[in-house]
Amino acid sequence: MVTAVAEKRVVSPRLVGRSDELELLVRALSNPPAVVVVEGEAGIGKTRLVAELSSRPELAGRRVISGACRHVREPFPLGPLIDALRSVGDDLARAELSPLTGALRPLIPELANALPARPEPLEERLAERHRVFRALVEILGSLGAAVLVLEDLHWADEQTMDFVRYLLGDPPAALAVVLTFRSEEAQPHVRAVTARLRDSIDRAHLGLTPLDPEKTGALAAAILGTDRVSSEFAGYVHERTSGLPFAIEELLALLRSRGTLVPRGGGWARRTLDALDVPTGIRDSVLERVSQLSGDARAIAEAAAVLQTPMRVSVLVGTCALPATAGRGGLTAALASGVLTEHGEAVGFRHLLAAQAVYDDIPISRRIDLHARAAAVLERLDPVPVGQLAHHLRRADRMAEWVEAAEQAADRAVALGDDDEAARVLEDVLRHGPLDTERRSRLAVKLARVALEASRGTDLLDLLTGLLADGDRFPRAVRGELRFRVALLVARAGGDVVELHRLFAEAVDELTDRPDLQAWAMVCLGMPTTPSMPLADNVAWLHRSLEIVPAIQDPAVEVFLLGKIAMVLVALGDAEWRHIADRIVARSGGTPRQPREVSAYCSTALEACYAGHHAVSAQLLDTAEKSAASGESRRAQLNARSIRTLLDYCAGRWEHLDHEVRNLLEELDEMPRHRTYVQVVAGCLAHAQGRLDEARQLLVEAVDRVEALGESDLAPMSVAALIRVLIARGEHDAALARADSLAGTVQVQGIWAVTARVLPELTQTLVSAGRTSEATALVDRFADELGRLDAPLAPATVSHARGLLDAAAQRWTEAAQQLLIAADRYEPLPCPYEAARAREEAAVCLAAVGDPRAKDLLQSATTTFQRLGATWDWGRAAGHARAHGIEVRRPRRGGRTSYGNALSPRELQIAELAALGHTNKEIAQRLFLAPRTVDTHLGAIRRKLGVRSRAAIAHRLYDEAAHSGVDETTQFT
């Protein structure tokens, strides 16, 4: 490490002007788990504020570890986390780590002696990444009471952001996290990272603002080592720095180096201050300080500016155009002046603003030479930092070499799962690089692949579409793959369906050597999204794809595409889907192992749920959940869980559903389609529980997103729920508009099987608007179309709709008969909520003619509503009973005792096992429960006990046992 002796102090020896912010920061971090965000413009003092944490007595005993994101970054994800953990080897040597943490050996070789052996690599990249995430969380948890500081998050790579979201979803109980970023450069996804923290996590948000004149004077006095400065001087400094702490430090360093400020009588005096032409911005102050350096020191400063990121001494000295001895002497002088500073083993400017100011002042010819020298030094490193190498080669105007290094950087980013970085590099090269046809075609396909995974993939459509337009010179197979992947991007962006059909059809003709992609394109053509295409044509494409699927070499891809085919056939009501589902089970051996295989089970289960095949959906989803839980793919687990919420809602399994929905809404930010599934369920539950404003907001957002995503199969369920909410709120015109829109879409697209679910709502809305003849025609059309399809909901919903038509004509007995038939048909599916609504409506019809059966039907309906927790529906049904002079008793919910804030026997059982240190999986195996059910119970336990961790659960149970006189040794054995 280079040792520097600062001849002149350029920073304050103490923190000034941030006492309130520091107290808030310390207070939040003293109560982990906690998250604090510190934001502000460049130079505002974020780093200095968090640097004070290690000296605070309130945090004594807490390990503070920190890492920073870099502006010029290497395609090496999780860099700030890795930097933060490099120094914790001694702590880990004393910890009991699971074999999982061995996955970090390749990432953090400094910890190799403290980590277990590396486990076998996983084939699935996402699974490997999730394993690394879990290992990092375990390492952080093993440190005990600790504070993790991640700075400059506005420069974070996508994997770092993914990990931060993962960590904050369930942080170790003793960990506090500090995140800093620049307000003006932070993207929305950075700001949203703490938007949905669990209630158990303390949080604080600090927005740092410039110092006022008084605090500017206090900071100046601290820097100058005096008690105070005059208000005139404080005003002068504030006027020229706008109260930005970094600018204050730079300005004072400049004034001192020029001799404008001189020590006198224990303080500082100024010389002809008003006559000085002192620059007002950081740039000029930095440049004047650099101008005071010797030639060798200036050369080192310029090299540091070109490198931009702090670098090891050998790289820095090798970049400057000086002999090694002179370079080291210049480095010592630059460090002594405070222009450069040490960053661990590296050296660079204190702040990027200073580096940029110096860089901009270097003549372009010298900049090119310095970039070339930097590239030459970096090429000799092992491993070569290809991302930084590419950066310098481009700015050295060595374009052909830049293209070569950039492609290597993109490939490395892809291998590490950093699709956003790969997309950025490839886009730059394809837009600006000198490329021959062969390389352009290769890079175009690479970009199209990563664009489908990158967060801003649809922003690349203009470039990819342009490449495709000029792709006649590309090889046929390359052109076909590019066309296919562009089509997928267009579909994601909600593009024109006719254009989509053309792209997929042309891709099919060009992909004869790629059966996997060709079959996939055919499946896309089989999806009924083009109104002008007869459904028979869609089915024909699906059957063509089935002919090609056996030629696919990868079994996981084959099963994945079979899932897509089955999904579409279910939506179309084609019974062939059952045979495809059997093929999925057979090809996967009944146990899906790869995420794509799990996806096939989930896709089929989802569509089966929509169409009312609830039992088959449950079987497929049970298998998918078990496989997802045993694997490493968090995405597969979230996929299965989100579909489970839909199935549980439709099948009337509402116990604990509220809690699971809340958890998933927090976890699914990066999976908008799946979040929409859960949001629909959240809206339905909110309506059933009488939270109409919340239900309306949730469902309007969900329906709009369903339309934007083209999720025509989810539209019936979501629109049906929204219509019920709008009618309950008296918004009949809005309900009618939604009904008309959906009815028109269904009749054009002809997707009847999954639309059966919405028929009663469409009928009721039209009848209420006085359009009974239209409602009758619609029901007849549905009955005719559905009668030819595999649509288990159809008999129930058609009877339900006919009952509503009879009721509108006051044919009370006929209406009740139809509604009771509907209820009996709903019950075995099972659809208990719909069955209860049909019985309630039948009871109202019977009560109108004085039929005594109304009482029992209303009692049955209210019992079901009470069991489900549908308090709004219970109140409505009870109101009907009172209106007809019928008494309805309020039963206990589902025959179960309500324990209020006390733990139920099952919750107490789980709490005791958790207190003894058993994991969720161990508890599930011991009690024969699903791990998801255990997690749900633990959430309820923490909420009832008012605690945040398993350790706190144990303390509460011991305390309660002690106060109740129970022998603790028997209570917890």
PDB file of N, CA and C in Angstrom, residues 26-27 43 110 357 426 433 659 888 961:
ATOM      1  N   VAL A  26     -28.167   6.506  12.952  1.00  0.00           N
ATOM      2  CA  VAL A  26     -27.722   5.615  14.029  1.00  0.00           C
ATOM      3  C   VAL A  26     -28.923   4.985  14.728  1.00  0.00           C
ATOM      4  N   ARG A  27     -29.962   5.778  14.964  1.00  0.00           N
ATOM      5  CA  ARG A  27     -31.148   5.260  15.647  1.00  0.00           C
ATOM      6  C   ARG A  27     -31.784   4.121  14.852  1.00  0.00           C
ATOM      7  N   GLY A  43     -21.230  14.885  -4.318  1.00  0.00           N
ATOM      8  CA  GLY A  43     -20.485  15.804  -3.467  1.00  0.00           C
ATOM      9  C   GLY A  43     -21.244  16.300  -2.263  1.00  0.00           C
ATOM     10  N   GLU A 110     -10.366 -14.645  -1.695  1.00  0.00           N
ATOM     11  CA  GLU A 110      -9.744 -14.252  -0.428  1.00  0.00           C
ATOM     12  C   GLU A 110     -10.332 -15.013   0.757  1.00  0.00           C
ATOM     13  N   ALA A 357     -13.316  16.556 -14.138  1.00  0.00           N
ATOM     14  CA  ALA A 357     -12.800  17.904 -14.382  1.00  0.00           C
ATOM     15  C   ALA A 357     -11.399  17.844 -14.989  1.00  0.00           C
ATOM     16  N   LEU A 426     -23.362  -4.700 -26.216  1.00  0.00           N
ATOM     17  CA  LEU A 426     -23.682  -5.122 -27.580  1.00  0.00           C
ATOM     18  C   LEU A 426     -24.394  -4.030 -28.365  1.00  0.00           C
ATOM     19  N   GLY A 433     -19.826   0.364 -33.958  1.00  0.00           N
ATOM     20  CA  GLY A 433     -18.596  -0.352 -34.292  1.00  0.00           C
ATOM     21  C   GLY A 433     -18.448  -0.661 -35.771  1.00  0.00           C
ATOM     22  N   HIS A 659     -52.632 -13.405   3.676  1.00  0.00           N
ATOM     23  CA  HIS A 659     -51.228 -13.264   4.081  1.00  0.00           C
ATOM     24  C   HIS A 659     -50.296 -13.610   2.933  1.00  0.00           C
ATOM     25  N   VAL A 888     -81.287 -15.100  10.135  1.00  0.00           N
ATOM     26  CA  VAL A 888     -80.097 -15.858   9.727  1.00  0.00           C
ATOM     27  C   VAL A 888     -79.093 -15.802  10.858  1.00  0.00           C
ATOM     28  N   ALA A 961     -44.326 -18.642  29.230  1.00  0.00           N
ATOM     29  CA  ALA A 961     -44.310 -19.864  30.025  1.00  0.00           C
ATOM     30  C   ALA A 961     -43.933 -19.563  31.475  1.00  0.00           C
TER      31      ALA A 961
END
